[in-house]
Amino acid sequence: AAAMVMNADLRRERAAATFQPELLTHILDGGPERTRRRKEIEALVINDPDFQHEDLNFLSRSQRYEQAIRKSSLMVMKLREYGIADPEEIYWFKSFVHRGRPEPLDLHLGMFLPTLLTQATPEQQDRFFMPAWNLEIIGTYAQTEMGHGTHLRGLETTATYDPATQEFILNSPTVTSIKWWPGGLGKTSNHAIVLAQLYTQGQCKGLHAFIVPIRQLGTHEPLPGITVGDIGPKFGYDEMDNGYLKMDNFRIPRENMLMKYAQVEPDGTYVKPLSDKLTYGTMVFIRSLIVGDSARSLSRACTIAIRYSAVRHQSELKPGEPEPQILDYQTQQYKLFPLLATAYAFHFVGAYIKDTYHRISGDINEGDLSELPELHALTAGLKAFTSWTANAGIEECRMACGGHGYSRCSGIPDIYVTFTPSCTYEGENTVMMLQTARFLVKSYTQVSSGQRVTGMVSYLNDLSRQRIQPQHVAARTVTVRINDPVSLVEAYKARAARLVEAAAKNLQAELNHRKSKEDAWNRTSVDLVRASEAHCHYVIVKLFTAKLSEISNAAVRAVLTELCLLYALYGISKNTGDFLQAGILTDAQVTQVNQHVKELLAIIRPNAVALVDSFDFHDVHLGSVLGRYDGNVYENMFEWAKKSPLNKTEVHESFHKHLKPMQAKL
Amino acid sequence: SVNPDLASERQTASFSVEKLTAQLDGGEEQTRIRRAVVEAIECDPVFSRENQYFQSQNERYEAAVRKGVHLQKKMHEMGWTENGPEFKYIYRALSGDVAFLLHSIFIRSISVLGSDRQITKWIPLAAQYRLIGSYAQTELGHGTYLQGLETTAVFDTTTQEFILNTPKISAMKWWPGDMGRSATHTVVFAQLYVHGKCYGVHPFIVQIRSLQDHSLCPGITAGDIGPKMNFEHVDNGYLMLQNVRIPRENMLNKFCEVQPDGTYVRQGSQKINYFTMTTVRISLISDEVIIPLMKACTIAIRYSVVRRQSKLKPGEQEAKILDYQTQQEKLLPQLAAAYAFHFINDYLQELFNRGYKEIQRKNFDTLPELHAFSSGFKAMVTQYCTSAVEICLRACGGHGYSLLSGLPSLYTKILASCIYEGENTVLLLQTARFLIKCFTAASAGQPVPPSVTYLAVVKPGKCPAKNKLDFLSPDIYTEAYQHAAVRLISSTAAKLQGLIQSGVKKHDAWNQCTVQLAQAAKAHCHFITVKNFAETVERLETNAGIQKIMKHLCDLFALHGIFSNAGVFLHDGYISGAQMDMVTALYLDLLAVIRKDAVPLVDAFDFTDKSLNSALGSYDGQVYQRLYEWAQKSPTNKQISPAYERYLKPLLHNTLSKL
């Protein structure tokens, strides 16, 4: 379409904002310098003709895979050419190239190379690292099996050591043991790091990692004994060749077991690894990325839905007046603004975890792991909490766009299908919540036995004190001030404490019924998940509130304070049962909370567009006709539709094949 | 052979699955007819959905057209007619994967809005597929608000024609099914202008494609609107009209007519027409909403007894994931909801059949109530079932994400139901308007329709439950729902009243209360659903264990609702904190009870493997084998991708710079 002027509605919205969006963008990026650098990298990609292509919505899966491979190849080359080496800058570059979508080399770059670095011996690094760095070897990481995901010890693939030939014999003994899902495995990779149960000298030594060549260098044909392919179409991830791998008596040299820690000697003697909590570090890191991803994906969906709601006019609010912007309806604001506040909350939480991880990673390298268990437990829960919330929030944004949200041109279907698997991968969310719960119950037990706990769970220390003062509930009720974020943090804290205590007590009650530990845990797990959710919710409100005092610009601080209040109050209004039942709030206060939420919607309304502009997504990256910065939605929907595959010919071939013969016959 | 983990679930059923199936179908005879239709469709290879997940948009569209054409032949062969008992099962048997659905809307709209002459002229042509019709109402910039449509039809007295135009881009017709590629004709809704005066929106029959070579008619721009989340088999279309002239006789004129001199005449009552629109919302609930949820439950629950993960007890085999309380808590409430909505759908069908008879006798008294029912329940059921299907999808972990599980397409299809035939928030507010009106009337002692008489008996009171088991009494929980609905409606009415009295303009006051109004409308529908479920259970036969298991499901549905909306029931202290703990404990106990019958309860839905089209949900539970076999059929494994030669090879041979 020809260059168009900005839609008048959006222009008006932007002019009416009470703050400068750039200032808020700087806060999200971590400083003006980071913003500048991000935009610089973005421009490198977006202005590069090599990275342009037809709209992916019109391509088949095979074509999308091909485009992704093409871009990934160029990306690796250009990253090196530009000398971009900082992990965050690589992340930006990659995400602009692939517009936030996964790509076939993700596992090579994100898992295969790092695993070589951390788990390979120097000798193995000599053999594999440089070829892998130069992409002569493309690898993936094959852990999940068709019948086994979360429970690692249940994996069935075997690697049996044969001292006669000094080889491992790899087998997939059952259908359920076929490796299933690893990204890049289906068509792209010629090597895989395979996790298998190690058998040597007749004994099973548990899971270990092996470097397995799977395709012939040169022809790329699967090697004899290897069955490999693509697992078929999925909800999303069209450009990723998630694959399967079946191994039949496939032999690899002894030196292909990753042996930095555990080892198998030539005669088959097994040497145990030193215990390591180090894997915790990697998990914390990856889960912190998912928290950030939750924030970004939800921000993208909010940007689209809010801009479109400012452009779309429908029905009448006042008799006789023109159709209003749908963003003026209270119900529309109620759908979108709490999500906008949530997106901001998750940004700050993601940044917090990342910073904390970097802060303590120095300690980790020096062997001080004392802070790691809590951070590990917290990130498990936050990963689950934020991905669940974002998952539902993206769908609400799509629904808020009505029929057009359902078209692929809105971009939201794509955001959703790309994001939703994060509820499952890197730890299934319910399992994650229960890990956090285990830590909470442990902390509660410590407090009950008179010890003190520290960190985010330190509120549990107060529980024992409250027991001596039976009137505490009444005393607490009057102290909640619903206009004050700091006071709301206290309310969330009280709720978390109450639910952790209730879960711990129910667990104890089940144990008293002489149930086995596992049975009791299972019969309490719904309560335990609720406790974890309440804990995570508290942490998020607390971190958002803490962020406010760091913001120097008054106008930005004001608008973020409104969002923070909305986040906290909306959360209460959605969970009033918890607050009422615990006596944290009275009926009258709950009514006030509900009322105040609606007042905040009206207060935030004039800044809504500026608040999504601050996320600073380039149109190319946003990939949405509805969410375009210039708001020229309808003209561009028409332009987009004309390119639909069904429109390639004026008369579709189905007419000649089916319709015409039918009309002739009937 | 059946996977032993699934077989063992079936041996312990507490009720007769076959009897429950007959109950759901409305009798054994109905079950027999349904199975015969399904059998006839599924053994015909033209109707196969085997490769559906691997097909492109173009291929899906072509297959749907082929099926649509073949269906005419099939119906003739089988002796099925549109008024026969088999007809309602055809769509279910095809899983909706067929073209020309809008063609039938085209026919219906002519029957309802056309004069006898128009019916005589157009219906036979359409019935014989001499032309293919569509229905063009929605525009690019306009959906819900009909009066806002911008397409114009200007009457030209000199030529006795209407001149149709799309004055600007937002006025383009957008979304109508079958219009992008197939339709030759469509009913266009446009603002009627005669002698410069606008008479509002009216329907016109417009030919858009040649009956000879299917090319577009002069002045017509039409095409497909591009890929969507689902419905790839439907060519949803756009339509732009530039000075398209149609004869005066093409305005559907049963109710309004433009005479040759331009005189505009209104005739008859449109109320019956209004009723027809209302029934569409109810008619979609069964096929488009409840059946997808039942399928999703079938897939997720069967898979959850086949899938084993982690250990519940040390030293034992890994446990079936359905044995985890958290998994039960995800799936079993959705199963209970599927039954609850099946029964509310029966109730609504009956209500509308009765209403139809009244209306035929020109008694329009029940119309507002029926309208409120259709709006509120369409919104509540579609929203509830959509999130339920998504829960089923996510409860299947990684494999649920594969298209081969069948769950992603069930989800992307059902979620469209939240938008079409009225956007849900708008519909809830229509129901709320009715409720507020009735509440005001009831408070003033005036008579109100039967479904809302409960609004007149506002009594403060407290929930009388003394111990946990009291909450198994339908009276106790139904009362609680009723109390919550009354409280939400009355408090919103009071707030609205207060705002208006304080000088806020009526429409502003309404907008300021809409969040609460929508919540109140949902509470009303939830209450009616629980009440109807409990009453249905009362009437079920007591033998064969059916009443007992349905009672459990009814209890679960009701208690799940209280558990998940605790604040609503705790507010004003109707249910106390201690009582809420009882509800929670009882609710969790019930999960373990229903767990035992979970597989028989989904078996009773009686879906064939072909209709589920799921690698995870088939009757024999051979999940992994099937997943592996189906994956082999993927085009990504069969066709040679140019990606290797073109990009991977240079990459692997480290000759990147040549790219």
Short mmCIF file of C-alpha atoms in Angstrom, two decimals, chain A residues 438 441 444-445 502-524 528, chain B residues 312:
data_model
loop_
_atom_site.label_atom_id
_atom_site.label_comp_id
_atom_site.label_asym_id
_atom_site.label_seq_id
_atom_site.Cartn_x
_atom_site.Cartn_y
_atom_site.Cartn_z
CA ARG A 438 7.77 -28.28 48.12
CA VAL A 441 6.20 -26.46 52.76
CA TYR A 444 6.90 -23.64 56.70
CA THR A 445 8.12 -26.75 58.51
CA ALA A 502 -3.58 -24.23 54.96
CA ALA A 503 -1.83 -26.47 52.44
CA ALA A 504 0.81 -27.50 54.96
CA LYS A 505 -1.85 -28.31 57.54
CA ASN A 506 -3.94 -30.30 55.08
CA LEU A 507 -0.84 -32.22 54.11
CA GLN A 508 -0.17 -32.98 57.74
CA ALA A 509 -3.77 -34.08 58.23
CA GLU A 510 -3.48 -36.50 55.31
CA LEU A 511 -0.25 -37.85 56.75
CA ASN A 512 -1.99 -38.33 60.10
CA HIS A 513 -4.47 -40.59 58.33
CA ARG A 514 -1.50 -42.88 57.99
CA LYS A 515 -1.28 -42.33 54.29
CA SER A 516 2.05 -42.75 52.57
CA LYS A 517 3.98 -39.54 51.99
CA GLU A 518 3.37 -39.68 48.24
CA ASP A 519 -0.33 -40.35 48.66
CA ALA A 520 -0.71 -37.50 51.10
CA TRP A 521 1.17 -35.18 48.77
CA ASN A 522 -1.02 -36.17 45.83
CA ARG A 523 -4.21 -35.68 47.83
CA THR A 524 -3.08 -32.19 48.80
CA LEU A 528 -0.35 -26.89 47.18
CA LEU B 312 3.04 -42.04 43.01
#
